[in-house]
mmCIF file of C-alpha atoms in Angstrom:
data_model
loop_
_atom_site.group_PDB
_atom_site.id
_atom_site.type_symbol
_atom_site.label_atom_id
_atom_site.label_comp_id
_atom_site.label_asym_id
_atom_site.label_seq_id
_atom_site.Cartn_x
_atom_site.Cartn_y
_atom_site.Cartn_z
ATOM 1 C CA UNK A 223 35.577 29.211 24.011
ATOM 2 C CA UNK A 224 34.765 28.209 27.394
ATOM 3 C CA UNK A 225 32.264 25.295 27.705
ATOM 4 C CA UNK A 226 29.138 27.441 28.788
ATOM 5 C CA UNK A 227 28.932 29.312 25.904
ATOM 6 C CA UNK A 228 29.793 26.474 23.522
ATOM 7 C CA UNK A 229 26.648 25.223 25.010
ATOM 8 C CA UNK A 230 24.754 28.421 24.638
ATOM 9 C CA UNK A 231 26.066 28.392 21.369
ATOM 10 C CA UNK A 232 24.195 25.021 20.764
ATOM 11 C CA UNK A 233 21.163 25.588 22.486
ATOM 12 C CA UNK A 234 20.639 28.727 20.294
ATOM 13 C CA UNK A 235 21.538 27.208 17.175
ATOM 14 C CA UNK A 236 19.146 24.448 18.081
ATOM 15 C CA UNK A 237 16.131 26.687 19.160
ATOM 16 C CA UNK A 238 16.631 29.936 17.410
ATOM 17 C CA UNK A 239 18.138 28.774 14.373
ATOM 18 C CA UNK A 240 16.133 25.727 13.875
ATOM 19 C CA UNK A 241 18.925 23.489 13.542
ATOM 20 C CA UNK A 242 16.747 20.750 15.712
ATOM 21 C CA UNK A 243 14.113 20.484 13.057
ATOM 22 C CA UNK A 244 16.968 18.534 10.833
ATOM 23 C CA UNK A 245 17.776 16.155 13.887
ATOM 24 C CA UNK A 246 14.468 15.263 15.024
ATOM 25 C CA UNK A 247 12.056 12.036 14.145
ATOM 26 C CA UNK A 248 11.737 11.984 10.588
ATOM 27 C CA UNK A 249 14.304 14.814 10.161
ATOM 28 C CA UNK A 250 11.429 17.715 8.772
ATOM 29 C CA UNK A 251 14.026 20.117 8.222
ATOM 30 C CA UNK A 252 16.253 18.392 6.946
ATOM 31 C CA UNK A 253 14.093 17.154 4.201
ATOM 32 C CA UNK A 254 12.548 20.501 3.794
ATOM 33 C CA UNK A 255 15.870 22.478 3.363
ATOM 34 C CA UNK A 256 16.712 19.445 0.174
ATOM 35 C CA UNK A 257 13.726 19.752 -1.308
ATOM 36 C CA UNK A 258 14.388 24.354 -1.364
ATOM 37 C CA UNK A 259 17.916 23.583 -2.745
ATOM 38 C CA UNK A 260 16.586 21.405 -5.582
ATOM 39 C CA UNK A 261 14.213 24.064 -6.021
ATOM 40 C CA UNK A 262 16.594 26.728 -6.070
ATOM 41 C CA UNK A 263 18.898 24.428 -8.241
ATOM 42 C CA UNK A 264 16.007 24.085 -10.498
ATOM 43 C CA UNK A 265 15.195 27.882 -10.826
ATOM 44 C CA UNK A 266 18.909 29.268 -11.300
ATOM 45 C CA UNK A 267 20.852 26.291 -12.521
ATOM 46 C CA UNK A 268 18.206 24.498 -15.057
ATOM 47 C CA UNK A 269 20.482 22.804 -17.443
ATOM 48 C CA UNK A 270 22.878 21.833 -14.312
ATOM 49 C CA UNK A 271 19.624 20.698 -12.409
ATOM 50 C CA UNK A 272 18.610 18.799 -15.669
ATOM 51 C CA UNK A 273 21.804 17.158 -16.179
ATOM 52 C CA UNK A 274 22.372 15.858 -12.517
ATOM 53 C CA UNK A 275 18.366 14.931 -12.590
ATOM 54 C CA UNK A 276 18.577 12.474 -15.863
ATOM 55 C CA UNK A 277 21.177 10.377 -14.080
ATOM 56 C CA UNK A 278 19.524 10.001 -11.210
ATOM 57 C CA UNK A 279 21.657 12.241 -8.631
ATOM 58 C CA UNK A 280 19.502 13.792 -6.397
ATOM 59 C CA UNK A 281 20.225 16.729 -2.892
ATOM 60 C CA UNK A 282 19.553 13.414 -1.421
ATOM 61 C CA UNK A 283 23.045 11.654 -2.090
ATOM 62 C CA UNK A 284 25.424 14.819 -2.100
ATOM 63 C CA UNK A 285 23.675 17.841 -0.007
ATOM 64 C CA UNK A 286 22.440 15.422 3.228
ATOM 65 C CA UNK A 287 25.776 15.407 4.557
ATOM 66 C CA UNK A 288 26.407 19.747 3.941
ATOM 67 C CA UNK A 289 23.346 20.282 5.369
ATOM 68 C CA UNK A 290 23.776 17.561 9.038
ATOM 69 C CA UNK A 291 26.913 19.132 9.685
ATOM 70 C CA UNK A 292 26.710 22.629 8.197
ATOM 71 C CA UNK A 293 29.684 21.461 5.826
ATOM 72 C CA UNK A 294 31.772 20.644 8.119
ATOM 73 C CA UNK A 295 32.188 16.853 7.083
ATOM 74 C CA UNK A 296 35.008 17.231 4.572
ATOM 75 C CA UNK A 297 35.246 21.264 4.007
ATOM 76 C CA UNK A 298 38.386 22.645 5.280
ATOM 77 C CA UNK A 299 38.299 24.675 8.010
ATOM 78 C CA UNK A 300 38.988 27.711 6.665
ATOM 79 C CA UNK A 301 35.898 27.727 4.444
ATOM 80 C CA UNK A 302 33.729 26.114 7.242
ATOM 81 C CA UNK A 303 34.271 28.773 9.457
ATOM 82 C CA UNK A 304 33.130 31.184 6.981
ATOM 83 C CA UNK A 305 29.855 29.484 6.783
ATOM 84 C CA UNK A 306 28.975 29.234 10.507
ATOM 85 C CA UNK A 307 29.889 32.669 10.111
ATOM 86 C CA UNK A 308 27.155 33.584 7.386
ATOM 87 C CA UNK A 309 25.130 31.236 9.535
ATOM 88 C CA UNK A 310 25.369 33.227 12.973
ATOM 89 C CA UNK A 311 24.724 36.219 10.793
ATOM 90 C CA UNK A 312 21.811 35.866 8.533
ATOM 91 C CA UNK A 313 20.173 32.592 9.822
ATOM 92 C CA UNK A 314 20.364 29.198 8.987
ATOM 93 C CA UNK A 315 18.082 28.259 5.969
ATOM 94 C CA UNK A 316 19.377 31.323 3.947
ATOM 95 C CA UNK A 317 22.675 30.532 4.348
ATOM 96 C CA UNK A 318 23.524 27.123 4.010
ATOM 97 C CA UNK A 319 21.262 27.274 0.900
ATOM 98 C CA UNK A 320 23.500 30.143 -0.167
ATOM 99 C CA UNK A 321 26.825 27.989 0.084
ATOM 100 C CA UNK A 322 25.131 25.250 -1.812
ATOM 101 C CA UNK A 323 24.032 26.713 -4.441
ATOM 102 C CA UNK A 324 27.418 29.038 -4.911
ATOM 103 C CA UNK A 325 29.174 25.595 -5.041
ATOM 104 C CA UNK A 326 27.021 24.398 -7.434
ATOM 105 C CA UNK A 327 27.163 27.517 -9.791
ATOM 106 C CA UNK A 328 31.464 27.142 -9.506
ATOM 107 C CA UNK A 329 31.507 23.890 -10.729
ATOM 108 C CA UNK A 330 28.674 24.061 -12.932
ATOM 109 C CA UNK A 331 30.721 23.368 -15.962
ATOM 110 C CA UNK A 332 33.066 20.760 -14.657
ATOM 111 C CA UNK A 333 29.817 18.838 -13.547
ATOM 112 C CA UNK A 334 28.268 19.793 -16.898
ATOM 113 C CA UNK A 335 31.423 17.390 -18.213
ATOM 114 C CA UNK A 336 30.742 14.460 -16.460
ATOM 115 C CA UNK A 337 27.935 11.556 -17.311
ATOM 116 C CA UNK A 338 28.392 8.585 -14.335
ATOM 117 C CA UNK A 339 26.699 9.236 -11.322
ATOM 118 C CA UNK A 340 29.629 7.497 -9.465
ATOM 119 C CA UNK A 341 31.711 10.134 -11.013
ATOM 120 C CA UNK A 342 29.132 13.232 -10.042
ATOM 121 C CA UNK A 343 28.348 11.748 -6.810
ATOM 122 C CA UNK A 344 32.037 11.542 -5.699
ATOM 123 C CA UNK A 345 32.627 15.081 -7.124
ATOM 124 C CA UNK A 346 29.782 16.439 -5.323
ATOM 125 C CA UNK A 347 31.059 15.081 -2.107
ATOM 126 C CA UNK A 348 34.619 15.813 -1.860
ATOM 127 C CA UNK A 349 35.542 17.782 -4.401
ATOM 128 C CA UNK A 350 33.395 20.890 -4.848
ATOM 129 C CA UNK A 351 35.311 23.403 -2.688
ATOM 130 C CA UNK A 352 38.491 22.597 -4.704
ATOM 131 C CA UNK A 353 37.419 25.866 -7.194
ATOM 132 C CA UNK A 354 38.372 27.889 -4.559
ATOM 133 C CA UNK A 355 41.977 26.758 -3.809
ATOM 134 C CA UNK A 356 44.155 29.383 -4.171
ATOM 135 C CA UNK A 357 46.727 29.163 -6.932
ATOM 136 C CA UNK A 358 48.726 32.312 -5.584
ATOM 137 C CA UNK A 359 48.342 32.898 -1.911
ATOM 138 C CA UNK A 360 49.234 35.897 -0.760
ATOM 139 C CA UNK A 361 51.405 36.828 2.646
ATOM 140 C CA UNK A 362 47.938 36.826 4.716
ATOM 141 C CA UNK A 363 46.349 33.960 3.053
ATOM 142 C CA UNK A 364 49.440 32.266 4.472
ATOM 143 C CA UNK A 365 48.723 32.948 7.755
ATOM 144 C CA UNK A 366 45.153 33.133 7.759
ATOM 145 C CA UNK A 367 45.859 29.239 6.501
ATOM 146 C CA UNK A 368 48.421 28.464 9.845
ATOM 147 C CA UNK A 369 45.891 30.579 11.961
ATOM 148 C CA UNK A 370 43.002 28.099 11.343
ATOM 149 C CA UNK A 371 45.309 24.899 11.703
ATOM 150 C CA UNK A 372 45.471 23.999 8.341
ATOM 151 C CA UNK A 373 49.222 22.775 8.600
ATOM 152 C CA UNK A 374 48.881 19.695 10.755
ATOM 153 C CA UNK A 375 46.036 18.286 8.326
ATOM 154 C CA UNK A 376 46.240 16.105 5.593
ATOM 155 C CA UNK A 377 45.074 19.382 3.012
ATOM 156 C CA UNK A 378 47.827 21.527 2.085
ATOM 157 C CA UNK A 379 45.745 24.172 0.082
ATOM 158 C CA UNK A 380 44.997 27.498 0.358
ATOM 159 C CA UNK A 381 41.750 28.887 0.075
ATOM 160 C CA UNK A 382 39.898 31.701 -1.378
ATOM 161 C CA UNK A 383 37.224 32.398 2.236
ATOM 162 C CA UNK A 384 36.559 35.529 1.324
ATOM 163 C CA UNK A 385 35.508 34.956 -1.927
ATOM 164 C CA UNK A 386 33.371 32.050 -1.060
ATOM 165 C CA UNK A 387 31.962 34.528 1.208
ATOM 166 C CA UNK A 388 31.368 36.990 -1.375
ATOM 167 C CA UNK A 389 30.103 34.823 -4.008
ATOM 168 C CA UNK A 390 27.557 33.261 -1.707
ATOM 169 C CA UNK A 391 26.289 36.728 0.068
ATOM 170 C CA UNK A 392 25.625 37.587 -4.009
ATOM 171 C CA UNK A 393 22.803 34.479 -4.491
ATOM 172 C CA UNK A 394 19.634 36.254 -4.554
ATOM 173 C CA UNK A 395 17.489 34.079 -2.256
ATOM 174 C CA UNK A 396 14.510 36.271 -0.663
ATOM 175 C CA UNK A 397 12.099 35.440 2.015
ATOM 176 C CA UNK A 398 9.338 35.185 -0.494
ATOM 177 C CA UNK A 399 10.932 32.337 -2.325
ATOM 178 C CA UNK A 400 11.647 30.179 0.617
ATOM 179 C CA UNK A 401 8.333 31.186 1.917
ATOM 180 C CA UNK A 402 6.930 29.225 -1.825
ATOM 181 C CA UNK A 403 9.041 26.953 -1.620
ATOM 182 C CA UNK A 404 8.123 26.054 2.191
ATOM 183 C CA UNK A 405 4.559 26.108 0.873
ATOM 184 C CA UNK A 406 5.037 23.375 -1.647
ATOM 185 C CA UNK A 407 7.141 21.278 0.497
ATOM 186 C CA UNK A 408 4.189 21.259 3.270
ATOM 187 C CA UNK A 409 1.619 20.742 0.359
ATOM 188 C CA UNK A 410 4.112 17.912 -1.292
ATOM 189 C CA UNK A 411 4.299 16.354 2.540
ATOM 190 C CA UNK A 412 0.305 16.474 3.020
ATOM 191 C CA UNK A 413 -0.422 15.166 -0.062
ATOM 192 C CA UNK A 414 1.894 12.430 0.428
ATOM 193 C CA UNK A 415 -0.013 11.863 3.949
ATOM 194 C CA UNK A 416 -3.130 11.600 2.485
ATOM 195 C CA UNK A 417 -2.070 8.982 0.561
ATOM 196 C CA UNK A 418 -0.796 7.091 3.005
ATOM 197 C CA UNK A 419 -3.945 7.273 4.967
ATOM 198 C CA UNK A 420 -5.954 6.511 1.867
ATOM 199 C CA UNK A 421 -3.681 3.826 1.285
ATOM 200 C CA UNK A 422 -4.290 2.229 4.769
ATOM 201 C CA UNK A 423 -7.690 2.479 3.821
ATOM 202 C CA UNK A 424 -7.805 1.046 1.183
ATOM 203 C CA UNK A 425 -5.356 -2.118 2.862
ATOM 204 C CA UNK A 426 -8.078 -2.283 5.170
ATOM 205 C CA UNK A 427 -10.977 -2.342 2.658
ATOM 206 C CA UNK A 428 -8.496 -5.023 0.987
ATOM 207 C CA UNK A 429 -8.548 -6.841 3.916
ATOM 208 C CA UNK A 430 -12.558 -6.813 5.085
ATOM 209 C CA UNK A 431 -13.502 -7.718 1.666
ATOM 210 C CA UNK A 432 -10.775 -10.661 1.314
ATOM 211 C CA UNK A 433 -12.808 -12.306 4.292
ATOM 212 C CA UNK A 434 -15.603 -11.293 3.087
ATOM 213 C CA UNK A 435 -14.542 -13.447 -0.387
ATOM 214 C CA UNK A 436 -13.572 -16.254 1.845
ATOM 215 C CA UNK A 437 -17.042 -16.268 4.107
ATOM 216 C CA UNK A 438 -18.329 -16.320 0.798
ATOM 217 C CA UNK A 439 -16.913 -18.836 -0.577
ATOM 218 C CA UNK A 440 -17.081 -21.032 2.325
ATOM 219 C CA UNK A 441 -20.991 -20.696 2.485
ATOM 220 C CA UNK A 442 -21.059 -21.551 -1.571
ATOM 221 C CA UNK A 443 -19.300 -24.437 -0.587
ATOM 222 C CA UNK A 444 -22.206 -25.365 2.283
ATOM 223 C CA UNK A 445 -24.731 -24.891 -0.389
ATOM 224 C CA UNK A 446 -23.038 -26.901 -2.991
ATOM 225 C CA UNK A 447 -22.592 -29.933 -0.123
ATOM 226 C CA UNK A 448 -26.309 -29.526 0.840
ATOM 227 C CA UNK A 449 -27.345 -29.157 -3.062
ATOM 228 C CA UNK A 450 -25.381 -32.434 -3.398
ATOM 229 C CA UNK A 451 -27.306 -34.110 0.001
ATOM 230 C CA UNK A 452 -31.078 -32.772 -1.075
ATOM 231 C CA UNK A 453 -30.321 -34.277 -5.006
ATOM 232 C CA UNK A 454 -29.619 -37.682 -3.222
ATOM 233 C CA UNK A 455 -32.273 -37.688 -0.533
ATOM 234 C CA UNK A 456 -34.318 -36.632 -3.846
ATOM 235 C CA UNK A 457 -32.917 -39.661 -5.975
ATOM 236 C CA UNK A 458 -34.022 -41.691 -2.990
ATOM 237 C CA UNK A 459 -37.432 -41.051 -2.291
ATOM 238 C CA UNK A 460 -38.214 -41.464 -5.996
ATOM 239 C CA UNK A 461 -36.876 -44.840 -6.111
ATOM 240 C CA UNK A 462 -39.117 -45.481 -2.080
ATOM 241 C CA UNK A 463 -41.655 -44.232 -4.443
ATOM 242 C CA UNK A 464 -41.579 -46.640 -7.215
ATOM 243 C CA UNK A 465 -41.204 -49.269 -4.750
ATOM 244 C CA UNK A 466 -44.395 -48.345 -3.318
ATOM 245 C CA UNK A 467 -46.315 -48.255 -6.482
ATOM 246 C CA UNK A 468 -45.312 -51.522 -7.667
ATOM 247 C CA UNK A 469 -46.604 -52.643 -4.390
ATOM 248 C CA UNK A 470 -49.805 -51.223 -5.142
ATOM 249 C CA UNK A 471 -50.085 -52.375 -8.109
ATOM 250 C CA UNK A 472 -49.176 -56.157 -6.869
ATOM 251 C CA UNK A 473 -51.792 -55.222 -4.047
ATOM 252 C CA UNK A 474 -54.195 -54.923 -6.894
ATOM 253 C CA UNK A 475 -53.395 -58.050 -8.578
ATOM 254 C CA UNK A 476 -53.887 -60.477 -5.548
ATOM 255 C CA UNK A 477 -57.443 -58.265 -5.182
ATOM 256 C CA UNK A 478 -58.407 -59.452 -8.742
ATOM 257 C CA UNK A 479 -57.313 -63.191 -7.869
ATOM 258 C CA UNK A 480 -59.250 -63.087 -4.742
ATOM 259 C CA UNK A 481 -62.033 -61.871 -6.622
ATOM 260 C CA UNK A 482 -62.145 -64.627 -8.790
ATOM 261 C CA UNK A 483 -61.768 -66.825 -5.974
ATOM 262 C CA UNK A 484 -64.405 -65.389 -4.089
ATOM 263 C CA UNK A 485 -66.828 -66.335 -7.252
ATOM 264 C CA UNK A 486 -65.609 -69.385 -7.178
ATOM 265 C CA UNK A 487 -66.352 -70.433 -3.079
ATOM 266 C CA UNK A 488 -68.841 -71.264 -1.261
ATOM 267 C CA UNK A 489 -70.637 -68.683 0.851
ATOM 268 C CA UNK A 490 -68.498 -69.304 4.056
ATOM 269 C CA UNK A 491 -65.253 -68.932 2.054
ATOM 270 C CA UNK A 492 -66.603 -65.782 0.285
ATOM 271 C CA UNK A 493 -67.256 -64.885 3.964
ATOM 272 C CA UNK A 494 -63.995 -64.932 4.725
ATOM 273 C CA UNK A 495 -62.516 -63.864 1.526
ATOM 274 C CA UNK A 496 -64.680 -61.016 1.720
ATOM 275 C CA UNK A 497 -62.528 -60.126 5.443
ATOM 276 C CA UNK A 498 -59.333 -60.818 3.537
ATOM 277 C CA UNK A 499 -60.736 -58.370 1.052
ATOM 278 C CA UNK A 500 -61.714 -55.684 3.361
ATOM 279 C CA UNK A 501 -58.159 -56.415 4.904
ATOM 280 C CA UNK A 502 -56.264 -56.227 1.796
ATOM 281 C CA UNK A 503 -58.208 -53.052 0.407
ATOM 282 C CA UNK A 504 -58.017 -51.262 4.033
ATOM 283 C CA UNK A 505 -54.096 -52.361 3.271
ATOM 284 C CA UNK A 506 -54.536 -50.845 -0.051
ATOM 285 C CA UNK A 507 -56.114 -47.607 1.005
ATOM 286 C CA UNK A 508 -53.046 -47.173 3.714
ATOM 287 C CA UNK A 509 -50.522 -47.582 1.022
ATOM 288 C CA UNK A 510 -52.192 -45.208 -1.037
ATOM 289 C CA UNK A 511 -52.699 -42.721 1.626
ATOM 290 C CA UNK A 512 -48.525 -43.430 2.252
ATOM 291 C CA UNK A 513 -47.484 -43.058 -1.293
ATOM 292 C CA UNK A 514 -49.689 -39.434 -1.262
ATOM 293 C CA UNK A 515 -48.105 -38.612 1.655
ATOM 294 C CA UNK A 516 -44.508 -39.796 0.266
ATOM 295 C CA UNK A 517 -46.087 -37.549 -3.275
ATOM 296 C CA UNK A 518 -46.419 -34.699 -1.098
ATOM 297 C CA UNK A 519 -42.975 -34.967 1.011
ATOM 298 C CA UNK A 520 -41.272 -35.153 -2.878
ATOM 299 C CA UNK A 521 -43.451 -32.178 -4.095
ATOM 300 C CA UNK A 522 -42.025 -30.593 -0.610
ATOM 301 C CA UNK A 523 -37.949 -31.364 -1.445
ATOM 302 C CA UNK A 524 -39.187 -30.214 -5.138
ATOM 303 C CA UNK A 525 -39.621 -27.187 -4.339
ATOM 304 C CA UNK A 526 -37.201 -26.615 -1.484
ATOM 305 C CA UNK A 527 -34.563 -27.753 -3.839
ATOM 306 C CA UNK A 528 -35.322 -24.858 -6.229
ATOM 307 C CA UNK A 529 -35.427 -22.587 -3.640
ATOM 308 C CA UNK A 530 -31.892 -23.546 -2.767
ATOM 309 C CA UNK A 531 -30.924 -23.420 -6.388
ATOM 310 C CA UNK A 532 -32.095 -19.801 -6.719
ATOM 311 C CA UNK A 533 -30.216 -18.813 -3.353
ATOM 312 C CA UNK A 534 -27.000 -20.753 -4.885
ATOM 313 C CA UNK A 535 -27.411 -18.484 -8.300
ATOM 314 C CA UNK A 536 -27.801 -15.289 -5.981
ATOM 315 C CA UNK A 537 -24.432 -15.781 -3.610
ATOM 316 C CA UNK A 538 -22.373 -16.893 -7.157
ATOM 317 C CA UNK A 539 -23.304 -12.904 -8.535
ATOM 318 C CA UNK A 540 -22.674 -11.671 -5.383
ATOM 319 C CA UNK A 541 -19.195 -14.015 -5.665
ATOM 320 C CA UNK A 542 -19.061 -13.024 -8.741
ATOM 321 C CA UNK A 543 -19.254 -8.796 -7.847
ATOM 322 C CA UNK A 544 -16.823 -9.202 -4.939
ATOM 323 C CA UNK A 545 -14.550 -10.742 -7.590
ATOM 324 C CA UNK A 546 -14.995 -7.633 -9.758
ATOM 325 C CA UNK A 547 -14.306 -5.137 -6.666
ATOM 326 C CA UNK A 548 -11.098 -6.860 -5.432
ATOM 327 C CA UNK A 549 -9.813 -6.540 -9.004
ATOM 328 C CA UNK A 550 -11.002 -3.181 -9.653
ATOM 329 C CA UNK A 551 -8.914 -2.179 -6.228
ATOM 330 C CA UNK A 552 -6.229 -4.377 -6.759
ATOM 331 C CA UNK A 553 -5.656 -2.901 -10.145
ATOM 332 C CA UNK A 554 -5.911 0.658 -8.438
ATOM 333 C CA UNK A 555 -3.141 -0.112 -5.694
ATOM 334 C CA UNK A 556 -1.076 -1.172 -8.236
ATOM 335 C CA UNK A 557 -1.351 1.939 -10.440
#
């Protein structure tokens, strides 16, 4: 074939026959076209499907590589040309879905017989076409086999194409099914999108309300620290306070002795014990007017200090909730 219409050839396969979709970011197609032949597998093959699915062999280990190089990774060429035949004729997603699951229904039993997924996975990879060697060739199976260069290979066999052919042209696969199973796959893929997104979301959430935690705790912190300063500045101005009284009440005392003194003096000394008096008691009356004052300014941190104490109660229950969300979501990301 000359090299313009091998290109042709590959441009239409790529456009027309969708082959693109399975080489393209995030390979669509290719996952779409797995997920129909495990369907299929599931519908007409349920104890084969149940089998392979219980030890863990999925399209995903055996059916990527059919399905990236339309079989042509370790077929032999006699049966691979057959398929790009089918494939040219009735379209791409009916017919390599066709070929798999023929190849599955051949060796259902021998499959069937085998329990390690080494075992299956190696079977399903090199070995599946070997149910159509043929035992007996005939004269033109001969030379079909020389005309498709199957001599200077490292496979000797001959094959049955034409029954391959047959068998797989006999899979009932309609429209309607693929058009289902297309269906699911799309509502499978948005679903799965949605969680992402809500995942994200909820990362995101995670995230806000993990600083949110820390702001919190940070400021619980400041309060405890200024709890801790107002208690000591409290402590303080008590002990100022009984300072000040005892001053008073030695104030007092050395009013009582000048008292007696003053009885006890002649008129000029009462004179001027009388000053010290007035002096003393006007000291008196500013010491009492200070320790009201100080009363007051401890009445004042009193009540400011319960104020804070209320505020400190309110951030530890909203600590406290924030606690309770982050769990509650944490427990839901892990589910």
């Amino acid at each position: 074939m000359p090299e313009e219409e091998a290109f042709c050839l590959l441009v239409r396969l790529m456009n027309q026959y969708h082959l693109r979709d399975m080489f393209i970011q995030d390979m669509p197609g290719l996952h779409l076209h797995l997920y129909q032949f495990e369907r299929l597998l599931e519908d007409l093959e349920p104890a084969l499907y149940c089998h392979l699915h219980r030890r863990n062999v999925s399209p995903h280990l055996y059916a990527t590589q059919w399905f990236l190089t339309l079989f042509a990774y370790r077929f032999p060429l006699q049966l691979v040309l057959r398929v790009y035949d089918l494939i040219l004729s009735e379209g791409l997603e009916g017919a390599i879905l066709k070929f798999g699951i023929v190849l599955m229904q051949k060796n259902a039993k021998t499959l069937l017989g085998m329990n390690d997924m080494t075992s299956l996975t190696n079977f399903l990879k090199d070995r599946l076409f070997d149910v159509y060697i043929d035992q007996a060739p005939s004269a033109n199976s001969l030379l079909e086999s020389g005309f498709f260069g199957n001599s200077g290979g490292i496979d000797k066999e001959i094959y049955r194409a034409d029954m391959l052919v047959q068998d797989a042209c006999a899979v009932r696969i309609t429209p309607e099914l693929l058009r289902t199973y297309t269906t699911e796959w799309e509502d499978k893929v948005r679903v799965e999108k949605e969680r992402e997104v809500e995942l994200e979301s909820l990362k995101v959430m995670n995230t806000s309300l993990s600083l949110k935690i820390r702001s919190l705790e940070e400021r619980t912190e400041k309060s405890d620290t200024e709890h801790v300063q107002m208690a000591s500045e409290l402590v303080r101005t008590k002990v100022e306070n009984e300072e000040l009284r005892d001053a008073k009440e030695e104030l007092e005392g050395q009013v009582e002795e000048l008292k007696i003194l003053v009885e006890r003096q002649p008129g000029e000394v009462e004179q001027r014990l009388k000053e010290e008096m007035d002096r003393i008691m006007k000291r008196n009356m500013e010491v009492q007017n200070d320790n009201r004052g100080l009363e007051e300014q401890m009445a004042d941190m009193e009540r400011v200090l319960v104020e804070t104490k209320m505020q400190l109660a309110e951030i530890n229950s909203e600590h406290e909730s924030l606690k309770q969300k982050w769990n509650d979501l944490r427990r839901a990301i892990e589910s």
